Tab-separated table of N, CA and C in Angstrom:
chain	number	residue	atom	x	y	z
H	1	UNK	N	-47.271	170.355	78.114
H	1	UNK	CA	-47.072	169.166	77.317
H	1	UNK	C	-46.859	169.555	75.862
H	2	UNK	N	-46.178	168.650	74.919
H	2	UNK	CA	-45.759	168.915	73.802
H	2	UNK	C	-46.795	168.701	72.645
H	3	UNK	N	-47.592	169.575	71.697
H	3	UNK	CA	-48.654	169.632	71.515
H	3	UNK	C	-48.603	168.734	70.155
H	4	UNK	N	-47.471	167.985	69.924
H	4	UNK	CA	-47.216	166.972	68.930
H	4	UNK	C	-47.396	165.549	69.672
H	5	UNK	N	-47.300	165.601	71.090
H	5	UNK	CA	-47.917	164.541	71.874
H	5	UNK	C	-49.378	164.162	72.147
H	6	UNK	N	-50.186	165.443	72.050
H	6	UNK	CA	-51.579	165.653	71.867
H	6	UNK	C	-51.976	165.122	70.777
H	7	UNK	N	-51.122	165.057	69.691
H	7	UNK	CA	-51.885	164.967	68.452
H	7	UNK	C	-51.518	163.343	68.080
H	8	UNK	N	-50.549	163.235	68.556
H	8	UNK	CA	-50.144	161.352	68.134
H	8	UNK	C	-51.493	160.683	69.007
H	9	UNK	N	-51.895	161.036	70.084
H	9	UNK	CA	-53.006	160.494	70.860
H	9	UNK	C	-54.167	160.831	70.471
H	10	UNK	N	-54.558	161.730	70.091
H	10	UNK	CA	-55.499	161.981	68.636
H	10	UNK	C	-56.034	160.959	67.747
H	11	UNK	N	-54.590	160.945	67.273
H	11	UNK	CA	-54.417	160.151	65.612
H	11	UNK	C	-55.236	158.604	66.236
H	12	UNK	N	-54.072	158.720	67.289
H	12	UNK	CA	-54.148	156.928	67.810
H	12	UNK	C	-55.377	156.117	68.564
H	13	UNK	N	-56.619	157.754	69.049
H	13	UNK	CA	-57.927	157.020	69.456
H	13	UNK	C	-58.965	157.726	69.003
H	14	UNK	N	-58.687	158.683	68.091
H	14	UNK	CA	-59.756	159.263	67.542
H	14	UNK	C	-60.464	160.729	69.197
H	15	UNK	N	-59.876	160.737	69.897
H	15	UNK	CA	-60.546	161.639	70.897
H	15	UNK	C	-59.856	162.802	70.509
H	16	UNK	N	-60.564	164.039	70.963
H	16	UNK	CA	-59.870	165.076	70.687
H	16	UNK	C	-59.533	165.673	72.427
H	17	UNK	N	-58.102	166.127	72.542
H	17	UNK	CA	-57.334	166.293	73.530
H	17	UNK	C	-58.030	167.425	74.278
H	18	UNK	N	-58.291	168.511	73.445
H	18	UNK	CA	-58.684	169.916	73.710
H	18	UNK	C	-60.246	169.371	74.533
H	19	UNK	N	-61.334	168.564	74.025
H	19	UNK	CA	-62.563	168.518	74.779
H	19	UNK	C	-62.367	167.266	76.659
H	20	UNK	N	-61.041	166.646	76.103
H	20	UNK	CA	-60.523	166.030	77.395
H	20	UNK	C	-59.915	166.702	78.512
H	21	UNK	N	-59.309	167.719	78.024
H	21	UNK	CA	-58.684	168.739	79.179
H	21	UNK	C	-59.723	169.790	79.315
H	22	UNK	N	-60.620	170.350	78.813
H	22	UNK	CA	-61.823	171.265	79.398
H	22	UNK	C	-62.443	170.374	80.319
H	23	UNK	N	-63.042	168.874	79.970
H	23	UNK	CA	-63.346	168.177	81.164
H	23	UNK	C	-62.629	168.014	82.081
H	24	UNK	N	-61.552	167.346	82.153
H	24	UNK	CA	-60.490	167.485	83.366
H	24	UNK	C	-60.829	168.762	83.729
H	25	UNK	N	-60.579	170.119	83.502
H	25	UNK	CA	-61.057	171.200	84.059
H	25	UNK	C	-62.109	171.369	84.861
H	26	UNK	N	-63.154	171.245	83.797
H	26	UNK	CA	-64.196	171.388	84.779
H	26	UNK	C	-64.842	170.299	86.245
H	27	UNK	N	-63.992	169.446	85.873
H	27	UNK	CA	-63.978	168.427	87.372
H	27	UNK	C	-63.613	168.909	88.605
H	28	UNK	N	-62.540	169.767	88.029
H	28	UNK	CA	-62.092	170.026	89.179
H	28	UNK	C	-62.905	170.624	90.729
H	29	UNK	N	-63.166	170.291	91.853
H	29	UNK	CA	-63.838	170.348	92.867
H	29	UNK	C	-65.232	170.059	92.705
H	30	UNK	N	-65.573	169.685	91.408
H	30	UNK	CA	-66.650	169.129	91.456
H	30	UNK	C	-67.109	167.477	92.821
H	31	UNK	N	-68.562	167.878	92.799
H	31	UNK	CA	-69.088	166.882	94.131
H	31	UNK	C	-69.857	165.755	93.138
H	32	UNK	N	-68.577	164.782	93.896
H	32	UNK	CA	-68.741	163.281	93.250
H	32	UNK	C	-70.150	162.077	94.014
H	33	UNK	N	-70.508	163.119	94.865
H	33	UNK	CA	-71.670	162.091	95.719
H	33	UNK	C	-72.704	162.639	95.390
H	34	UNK	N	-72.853	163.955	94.585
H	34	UNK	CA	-73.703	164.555	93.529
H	34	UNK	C	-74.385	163.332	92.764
H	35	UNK	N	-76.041	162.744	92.599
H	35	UNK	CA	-75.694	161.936	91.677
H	35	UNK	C	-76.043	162.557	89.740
H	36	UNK	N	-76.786	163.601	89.818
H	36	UNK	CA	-76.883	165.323	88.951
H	36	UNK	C	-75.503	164.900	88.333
H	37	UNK	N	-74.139	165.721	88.940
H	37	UNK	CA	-72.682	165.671	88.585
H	37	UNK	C	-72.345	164.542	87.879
H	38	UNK	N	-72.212	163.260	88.794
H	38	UNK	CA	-71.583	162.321	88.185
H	38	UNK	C	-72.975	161.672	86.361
H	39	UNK	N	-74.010	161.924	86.632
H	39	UNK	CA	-75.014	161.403	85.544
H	39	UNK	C	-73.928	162.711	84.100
H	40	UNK	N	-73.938	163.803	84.719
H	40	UNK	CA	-73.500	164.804	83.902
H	40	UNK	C	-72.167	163.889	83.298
H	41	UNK	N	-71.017	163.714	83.789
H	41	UNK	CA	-69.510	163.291	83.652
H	41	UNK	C	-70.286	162.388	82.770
H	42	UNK	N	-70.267	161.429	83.304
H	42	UNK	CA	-70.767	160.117	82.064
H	42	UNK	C	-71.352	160.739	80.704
H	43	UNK	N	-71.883	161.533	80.604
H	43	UNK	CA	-72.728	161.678	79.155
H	43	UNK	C	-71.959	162.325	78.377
H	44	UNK	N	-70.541	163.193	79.285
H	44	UNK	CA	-69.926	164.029	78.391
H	44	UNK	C	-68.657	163.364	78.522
H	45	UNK	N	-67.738	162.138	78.802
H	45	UNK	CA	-67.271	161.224	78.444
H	45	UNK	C	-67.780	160.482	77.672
H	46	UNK	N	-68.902	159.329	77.261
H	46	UNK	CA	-69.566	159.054	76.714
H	46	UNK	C	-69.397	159.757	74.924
H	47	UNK	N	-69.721	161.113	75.489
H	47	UNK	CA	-69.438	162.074	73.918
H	47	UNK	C	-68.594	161.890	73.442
H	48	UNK	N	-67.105	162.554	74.372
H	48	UNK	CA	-65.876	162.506	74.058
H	48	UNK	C	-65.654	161.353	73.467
H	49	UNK	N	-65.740	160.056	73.960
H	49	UNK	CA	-65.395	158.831	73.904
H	49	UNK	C	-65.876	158.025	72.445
H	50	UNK	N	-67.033	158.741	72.148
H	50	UNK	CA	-68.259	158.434	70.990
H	50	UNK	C	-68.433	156.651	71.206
H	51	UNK	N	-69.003	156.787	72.498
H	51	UNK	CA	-69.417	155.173	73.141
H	51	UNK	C	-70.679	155.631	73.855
H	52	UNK	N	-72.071	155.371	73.517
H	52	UNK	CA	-73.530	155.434	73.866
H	52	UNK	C	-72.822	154.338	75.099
H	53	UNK	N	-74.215	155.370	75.746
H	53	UNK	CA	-73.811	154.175	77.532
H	53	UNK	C	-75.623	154.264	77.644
H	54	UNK	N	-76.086	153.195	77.611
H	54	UNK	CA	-77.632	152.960	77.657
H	54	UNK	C	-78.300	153.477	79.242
H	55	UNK	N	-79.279	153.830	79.325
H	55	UNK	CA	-79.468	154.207	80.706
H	55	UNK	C	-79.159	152.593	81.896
H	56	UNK	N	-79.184	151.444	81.574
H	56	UNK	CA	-78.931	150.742	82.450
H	56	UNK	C	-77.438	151.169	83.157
H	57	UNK	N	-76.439	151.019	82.029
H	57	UNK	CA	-75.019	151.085	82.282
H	57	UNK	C	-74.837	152.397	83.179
H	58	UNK	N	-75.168	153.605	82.564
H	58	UNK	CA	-75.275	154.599	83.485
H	58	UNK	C	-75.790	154.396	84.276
H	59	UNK	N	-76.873	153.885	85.229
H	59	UNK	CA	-77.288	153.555	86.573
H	59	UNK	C	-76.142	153.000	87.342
H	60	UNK	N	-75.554	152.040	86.795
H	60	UNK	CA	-74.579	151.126	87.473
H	60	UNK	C	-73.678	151.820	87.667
H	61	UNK	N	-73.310	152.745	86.481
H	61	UNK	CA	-71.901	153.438	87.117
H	61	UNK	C	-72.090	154.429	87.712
H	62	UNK	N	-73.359	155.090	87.928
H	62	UNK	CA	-73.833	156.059	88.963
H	62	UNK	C	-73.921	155.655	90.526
H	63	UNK	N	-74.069	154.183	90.253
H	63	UNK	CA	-74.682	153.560	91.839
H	63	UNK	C	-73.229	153.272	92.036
H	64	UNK	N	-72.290	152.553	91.466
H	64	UNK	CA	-70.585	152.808	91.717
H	64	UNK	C	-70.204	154.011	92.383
H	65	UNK	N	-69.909	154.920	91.602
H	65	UNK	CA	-69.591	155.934	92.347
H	65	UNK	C	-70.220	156.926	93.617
H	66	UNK	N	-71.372	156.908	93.531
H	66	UNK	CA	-71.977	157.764	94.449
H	66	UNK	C	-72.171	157.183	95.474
H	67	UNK	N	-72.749	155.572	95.214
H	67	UNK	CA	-73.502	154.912	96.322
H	67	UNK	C	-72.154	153.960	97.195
H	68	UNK	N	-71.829	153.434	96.289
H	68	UNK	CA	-70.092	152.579	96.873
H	68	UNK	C	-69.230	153.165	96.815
H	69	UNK	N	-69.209	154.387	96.473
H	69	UNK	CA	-67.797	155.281	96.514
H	69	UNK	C	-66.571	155.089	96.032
H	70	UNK	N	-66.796	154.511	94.676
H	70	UNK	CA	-65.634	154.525	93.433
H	70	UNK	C	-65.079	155.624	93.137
H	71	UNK	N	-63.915	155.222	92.662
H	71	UNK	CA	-63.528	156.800	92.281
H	71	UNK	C	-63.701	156.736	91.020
H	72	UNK	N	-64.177	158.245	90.795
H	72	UNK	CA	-64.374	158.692	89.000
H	72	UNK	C	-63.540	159.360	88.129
H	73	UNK	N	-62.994	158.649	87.643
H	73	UNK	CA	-62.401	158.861	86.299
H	73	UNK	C	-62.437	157.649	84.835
H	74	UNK	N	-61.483	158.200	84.054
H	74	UNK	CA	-62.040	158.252	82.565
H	74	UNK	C	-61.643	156.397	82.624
H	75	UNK	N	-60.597	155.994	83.078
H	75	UNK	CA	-60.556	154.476	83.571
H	75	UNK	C	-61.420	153.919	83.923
H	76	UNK	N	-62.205	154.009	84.893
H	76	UNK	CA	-62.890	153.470	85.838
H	76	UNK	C	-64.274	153.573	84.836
H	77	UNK	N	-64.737	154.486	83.813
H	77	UNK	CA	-65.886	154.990	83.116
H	77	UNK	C	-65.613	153.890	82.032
H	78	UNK	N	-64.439	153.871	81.527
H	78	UNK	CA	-64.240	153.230	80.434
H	78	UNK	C	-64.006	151.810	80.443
H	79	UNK	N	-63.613	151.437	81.423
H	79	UNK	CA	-63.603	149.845	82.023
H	79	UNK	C	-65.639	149.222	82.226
H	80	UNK	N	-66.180	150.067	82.860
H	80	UNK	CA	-67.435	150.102	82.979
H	80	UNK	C	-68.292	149.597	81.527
H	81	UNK	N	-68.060	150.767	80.878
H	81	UNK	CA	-68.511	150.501	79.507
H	81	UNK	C	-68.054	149.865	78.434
H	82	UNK	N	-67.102	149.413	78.313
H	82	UNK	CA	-66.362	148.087	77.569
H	82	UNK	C	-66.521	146.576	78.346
H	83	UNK	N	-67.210	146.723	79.464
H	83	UNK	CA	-67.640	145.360	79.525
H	83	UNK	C	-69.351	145.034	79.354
H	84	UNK	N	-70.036	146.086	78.698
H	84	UNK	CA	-71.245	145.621	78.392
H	84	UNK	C	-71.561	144.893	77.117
């Protein structure tokens, strides 16, 4: 990707690209019925995101994914936490 595209998305939400693609990384084959893993994802989205997720909200989106079998990603995290 064009690393002037990284940076307009930057500018435009304040996240930094470089700590979004080490996560994407480290997801990879990670175990989503883990509920350890997924508590982990949330806190370091959460970071990235610089949006506190109170331990209630994190329960809910822990019991989403692990227990009802949502799928996890940064959508589904961020939809979660913009409606509290």
């Amino acid at each position: 990707m064009d690393n002037n595209f990284f940076k307009n998305i930057e500018g435009k939400t304040g996240v930094n690209m470089k700590d979004v693609l080490e996560l994407a990384n480290s997801l990879q084959g990670a175990n989503f019925k883990d509920e350890s893993t997924v508590r982990n994802v949330i806190k370091r989205v959460s970071k990235i995101a610089n949006k506190p997720v109170d331990k209630e909200m994190e329960d809910k989106i822990v019991h989403s994914i692990v227990a009802e079998g949502n799928k996890l990603d940064f959508g589904t995290i961020s939809n979660m936490i913009n409606k509290k």
